[in-house]
């Protein structure tokens, strides 16, 4: 029997890697897309003919129910959200509507249409915020530091609650930062690697960013989507931290990315207060031992390999645009 999966947020970084992975596993992939005047398909253009794109919105319960009724997925991967921490202060209520309540709308749709559908919730290390312990694992208390983090805490607990209240096979993946050449340009890794390429190719002089001190546990998105799938395949649902266990500062990220093209970051990086956040998450580092033991999951790409992959991809893309 061919398994069918619905991915919300299929046009995003994780949605595109997950769709590729599920297609390779022989799945039929349905992708939920918001109606939009402008096309946002660049990350899935190469697989567009192999997937079914359907229109719906996590702000609209009926549209979700219709999609579940019409396409009968066996698994739902809920990745759609307002995902940029930086924007969540200026659009706090919208972040709550999508990132928090969107989860309830999808879980209610599953409960009403077919409670046998298995569910994956994209939870986030931002829930740990002002961290209570180092490293963070599934038992670490949450202390979110942004409207985004607060909304993700809600999404996490409503997932646990529907598992416990309604017996839904609902899992929550607490993913630490995960990046790739497909990462949005607003996130710091891609902002840096893109700027490094543009500076190297003479198209830009400086890179304006916020604080250089925060530390993050950065892994490769292609590794992380495999963990999502693996959680959904378990006999019992659960919560899993997915992380590399290594942490690096934004400064180290800049230093390494510029060094890759024989430049010194201190000659180009300018701190701009516009990018300093009202409240910061200073340090994240995850302990993924449970995922390793139960799912057999471990990351395959190190921080340095990841940044090199991203710088090389940006150099190639920008050089191609110029030629
Ligand atoms: P986040 O961990 O989900 O917020 O991922 P980001 O990539 O957006 O940010 C990672 C860290 O980099 C945070 O601590 C930011 O405050 C810090 N940072 C410093 N300068 C910048 C910047 O210019 N843009 C972004 N996005 N983050 C920055």
XYZ file of C-alpha atoms and ligand atoms in Angstrom:
351
model
C 0.000 0.000 0.000
C 1.323 3.436 -0.923
C 1.525 5.705 2.084
C 0.267 9.248 1.722
C 1.675 12.182 3.670
C 0.376 15.721 3.958
C 3.024 18.383 4.563
C 1.953 21.849 5.698
C 4.640 24.422 4.965
C 5.872 22.423 1.974
C 7.353 25.510 0.302
C 9.733 26.112 3.207
C 13.213 24.728 3.780
C 12.124 21.726 5.852
C 9.034 21.053 3.741
C 11.161 20.743 0.618
C 13.710 18.368 2.189
C 10.970 16.302 3.817
C 9.041 16.029 0.528
C 12.183 14.778 -1.238
C 12.841 12.268 1.519
C 9.262 10.939 1.557
C 9.196 10.625 -2.240
C 12.381 8.539 -1.983
C 10.588 6.326 0.560
C 7.803 5.736 -1.993
C 5.243 8.071 -0.430
C 2.589 10.004 -2.247
C 3.175 13.570 -1.080
C 0.454 16.191 -0.705
C 1.572 19.729 0.039
C -0.646 22.357 1.612
C -0.165 25.819 0.141
C -1.585 29.166 1.063
C -3.136 31.169 -1.757
C -0.697 33.883 -2.723
C -0.428 36.414 -5.514
C 3.271 35.671 -5.888
C 4.753 32.242 -6.494
C 6.860 30.764 -3.723
C 7.750 27.454 -5.315
C 11.504 27.758 -5.871
C 12.455 25.213 -3.185
C 10.142 22.541 -4.620
C 10.312 23.397 -8.346
C 12.526 20.337 -8.994
C 9.920 17.937 -7.507
C 6.750 19.826 -8.304
C 5.578 17.278 -10.879
C 5.884 14.448 -8.368
C 3.808 16.039 -5.611
C 0.208 17.219 -5.329
C -0.193 20.809 -4.204
C -3.490 21.681 -2.602
C -4.735 24.989 -1.396
C -5.538 25.582 2.255
C -4.531 27.715 5.191
C -3.724 26.878 8.793
C -5.807 29.897 9.747
C -8.869 28.239 8.225
C -10.194 25.101 9.901
C -12.608 24.122 7.121
C -9.875 24.194 4.498
C -7.818 21.775 6.610
C -10.773 19.439 7.122
C -11.530 19.457 3.407
C -7.961 18.497 2.539
C -7.940 15.615 5.045
C -11.321 14.402 3.784
C -10.390 14.672 0.097
C -6.853 13.217 0.234
C -6.937 10.813 3.231
C -3.293 11.156 4.284
C -1.892 8.532 6.677
C 0.551 11.022 8.145
C 0.491 14.797 8.628
C 3.718 16.758 9.057
C 2.767 20.147 10.433
C 5.570 22.537 9.500
C 3.569 25.633 8.513
C 3.972 28.613 10.846
C 5.292 32.127 11.148
C 8.815 30.807 11.696
C 11.044 33.866 12.017
C 11.778 34.791 15.640
C 12.804 38.337 14.682
C 9.407 39.126 13.127
C 7.440 37.701 16.026
C 7.689 40.839 18.171
C 6.148 43.058 15.502
C 3.507 40.458 14.578
C 2.897 38.795 17.913
C -0.820 38.101 17.492
C -0.357 36.759 13.954
C 2.419 34.519 15.277
C -0.004 33.208 17.895
C -2.735 32.633 15.299
C -0.490 30.614 12.981
C 2.337 29.149 15.040
C 0.171 28.323 18.081
C -3.498 28.009 17.097
C -2.658 26.548 13.678
C -1.575 23.405 15.529
C -4.937 23.107 17.296
C -6.799 23.595 14.028
C -4.866 20.753 12.431
C -5.227 18.465 15.451
C -8.967 19.166 15.637
C -9.267 18.419 11.919
C -7.522 15.076 12.465
C -9.717 14.303 15.476
C -12.892 15.034 13.518
C -11.994 13.530 10.121
C -9.828 10.531 11.032
C -8.149 10.176 14.444
C -5.974 7.365 13.060
C -3.906 9.892 11.076
C -0.437 10.202 12.583
C 0.772 13.717 13.373
C 4.158 15.430 13.609
C 4.506 18.856 15.247
C 7.507 21.029 14.410
C 8.505 22.192 17.865
C 11.570 24.305 18.449
C 14.572 24.789 20.720
C 13.382 28.410 21.030
C 11.016 26.998 23.671
C 14.042 26.617 25.977
C 14.896 30.333 25.650
C 16.626 31.398 28.837
C 17.893 27.890 29.370
C 17.337 26.160 32.682
C 20.007 23.484 32.138
C 22.881 22.875 29.714
C 22.508 20.899 27.501
C 18.742 20.859 26.958
C 16.800 17.610 26.670
C 13.144 16.506 26.629
C 12.839 17.100 30.401
C 14.250 20.634 30.418
C 11.706 23.263 31.503
C 10.685 25.836 28.887
C 11.353 29.575 29.244
C 10.599 31.132 25.850
C 12.034 34.576 25.111
C 10.007 35.692 22.073
C 6.367 35.636 20.943
C 7.516 32.901 18.540
C 8.942 30.823 21.389
C 5.763 31.331 23.431
C 3.616 30.206 20.475
C 5.777 27.119 19.979
C 5.377 26.178 23.647
C 1.614 26.249 23.106
C 1.966 24.114 19.950
C 4.081 21.605 21.825
C 1.677 21.239 24.755
C -1.454 21.048 22.618
C 0.235 18.187 20.740
C 0.958 16.397 24.024
C -2.572 17.165 25.180
C -4.295 15.727 22.082
C -2.099 12.642 22.388
C -3.204 12.203 26.002
C -6.826 13.382 25.647
C -7.779 11.844 22.316
C -5.228 9.080 21.818
C -3.875 10.657 18.623
C -0.475 9.379 17.463
C 0.999 12.878 17.804
C 4.736 13.470 18.177
C 6.632 16.649 18.886
C 10.119 17.102 17.442
C 12.053 19.700 19.419
C 14.438 20.665 16.659
C 17.414 22.880 17.325
C 18.421 25.353 14.577
C 18.772 23.573 11.269
C 20.079 25.203 8.155
C 20.949 24.540 4.517
C 21.505 26.361 1.235
C 17.672 26.615 1.160
C 17.460 28.557 4.427
C 15.621 31.886 4.169
C 17.878 34.928 3.835
C 16.523 36.454 7.055
C 18.118 33.749 9.242
C 21.622 34.479 10.436
C 23.493 31.538 8.850
C 22.177 32.193 5.359
C 22.418 35.954 5.818
C 26.117 35.476 6.568
C 26.908 32.899 3.877
C 25.063 34.919 1.229
C 26.886 38.104 2.246
C 30.246 36.295 2.234
C 29.616 35.200 -1.358
C 28.467 38.659 -2.439
C 31.427 40.370 -0.767
C 33.858 37.881 -2.296
C 32.352 38.519 -5.736
C 32.518 42.294 -5.273
C 28.757 42.889 -5.074
C 28.652 44.090 -1.469
C 31.111 45.626 1.004
C 29.713 45.113 4.465
C 27.411 42.834 6.409
C 25.146 44.493 8.976
C 23.977 42.146 11.703
C 22.947 42.082 15.355
C 24.712 40.497 18.292
C 27.758 38.314 17.635
C 27.592 36.613 21.018
C 24.532 34.289 20.931
C 25.387 30.624 20.598
C 23.358 28.091 18.677
C 23.404 24.354 18.022
C 23.313 24.408 14.223
C 22.680 21.238 12.194
C 21.788 20.351 8.603
C 18.058 20.424 7.718
C 18.432 17.380 5.429
C 19.425 15.296 8.479
C 16.636 16.693 10.644
C 13.697 15.801 8.358
C 14.702 12.119 8.624
C 14.155 12.356 12.376
C 10.643 13.752 11.787
C 9.719 10.731 9.695
C 11.292 8.326 12.134
C 9.220 9.703 15.052
C 6.019 9.138 13.090
C 7.007 5.498 12.366
C 7.390 4.571 16.056
C 4.775 2.351 17.652
C 4.195 4.995 20.334
C 4.309 8.748 19.765
C 6.613 10.934 21.850
C 8.761 14.039 22.187
C 12.298 14.098 20.853
C 15.121 16.625 20.963
C 17.001 16.749 17.654
C 20.367 18.493 17.836
C 24.074 18.057 17.153
C 25.250 18.614 20.753
C 27.747 21.248 19.563
C 27.316 24.980 19.991
C 28.953 27.909 18.187
C 28.558 31.677 18.452
C 27.410 34.004 15.671
C 30.978 35.382 15.832
C 32.447 31.924 15.128
C 29.976 31.539 12.268
C 31.162 34.835 10.740
C 34.827 34.068 11.355
C 34.623 30.665 9.693
C 32.412 31.704 6.764
C 34.668 34.645 5.834
C 37.815 32.562 6.327
C 36.535 30.038 3.777
C 36.962 32.690 1.064
C 40.193 34.111 2.538
C 38.549 37.165 4.088
C 38.631 38.519 7.647
C 35.148 39.017 9.088
C 36.355 41.987 11.146
C 36.925 43.929 7.927
C 33.280 43.533 6.832
C 30.897 42.796 9.711
C 29.168 45.840 11.209
C 26.935 45.600 14.274
C 23.620 47.311 13.639
C 21.238 47.920 16.576
C 18.309 47.382 14.172
C 19.036 43.638 14.354
C 19.347 43.421 18.139
C 16.312 41.639 19.592
C 14.211 42.913 22.524
C 15.081 39.699 24.399
C 17.786 37.266 23.366
C 18.335 33.533 23.654
C 22.012 33.461 24.599
C 22.875 29.787 24.424
C 21.311 26.679 22.961
C 22.871 23.243 22.906
C 20.809 20.090 22.668
C 21.160 16.596 24.032
C 19.698 14.226 21.423
C 20.536 10.986 23.266
C 16.886 9.883 23.335
C 16.588 10.277 19.545
C 19.835 8.368 19.171
C 18.681 5.514 21.388
C 15.046 5.227 20.271
C 15.186 6.374 16.633
C 18.806 5.491 15.889
C 19.163 9.092 14.670
C 22.386 11.037 14.530
C 23.517 14.053 12.507
C 25.769 13.445 9.501
C 26.912 17.035 8.797
C 29.100 19.026 11.194
C 28.857 22.785 11.753
C 31.930 23.440 9.620
C 30.715 21.184 6.801
C 27.328 22.898 6.921
C 28.729 26.423 6.656
C 31.072 25.357 3.880
C 28.161 23.774 1.989
C 26.166 27.009 2.318
C 29.011 29.347 1.335
C 29.829 27.196 -1.718
C 26.166 27.086 -2.785
C 25.828 30.868 -2.438
C 29.061 31.490 -4.359
C 27.816 29.251 -7.161
C 24.334 30.796 -7.283
C 25.567 34.392 -7.205
C 28.284 33.754 -9.792
C 25.644 32.158 -12.044
C 23.341 35.190 -11.691
C 26.195 37.462 -12.738
C 27.163 35.473 -15.837
P 16.715 31.724 15.733
O 17.634 31.013 16.668
O 15.535 30.903 15.325
O 16.319 33.076 16.198
O 17.554 31.862 14.350
P 18.236 33.126 13.652
O 19.115 32.560 12.593
O 17.211 34.125 13.224
O 19.102 33.804 14.807
C 20.144 33.102 15.455
C 20.895 34.048 16.383
O 21.628 34.980 15.612
C 19.994 34.877 17.307
O 20.563 34.900 18.576
C 20.040 36.263 16.691
O 19.826 37.326 17.606
C 21.458 36.274 16.168
N 21.689 37.302 15.144
C 22.657 38.256 15.158
N 22.534 39.044 14.090
C 21.487 38.586 13.367
C 20.874 39.026 12.154
O 21.281 39.977 11.524
N 19.806 38.294 11.705
C 19.330 37.204 12.406
N 18.295 36.530 11.920
N 19.878 36.805 13.564
C 20.943 37.483 14.045
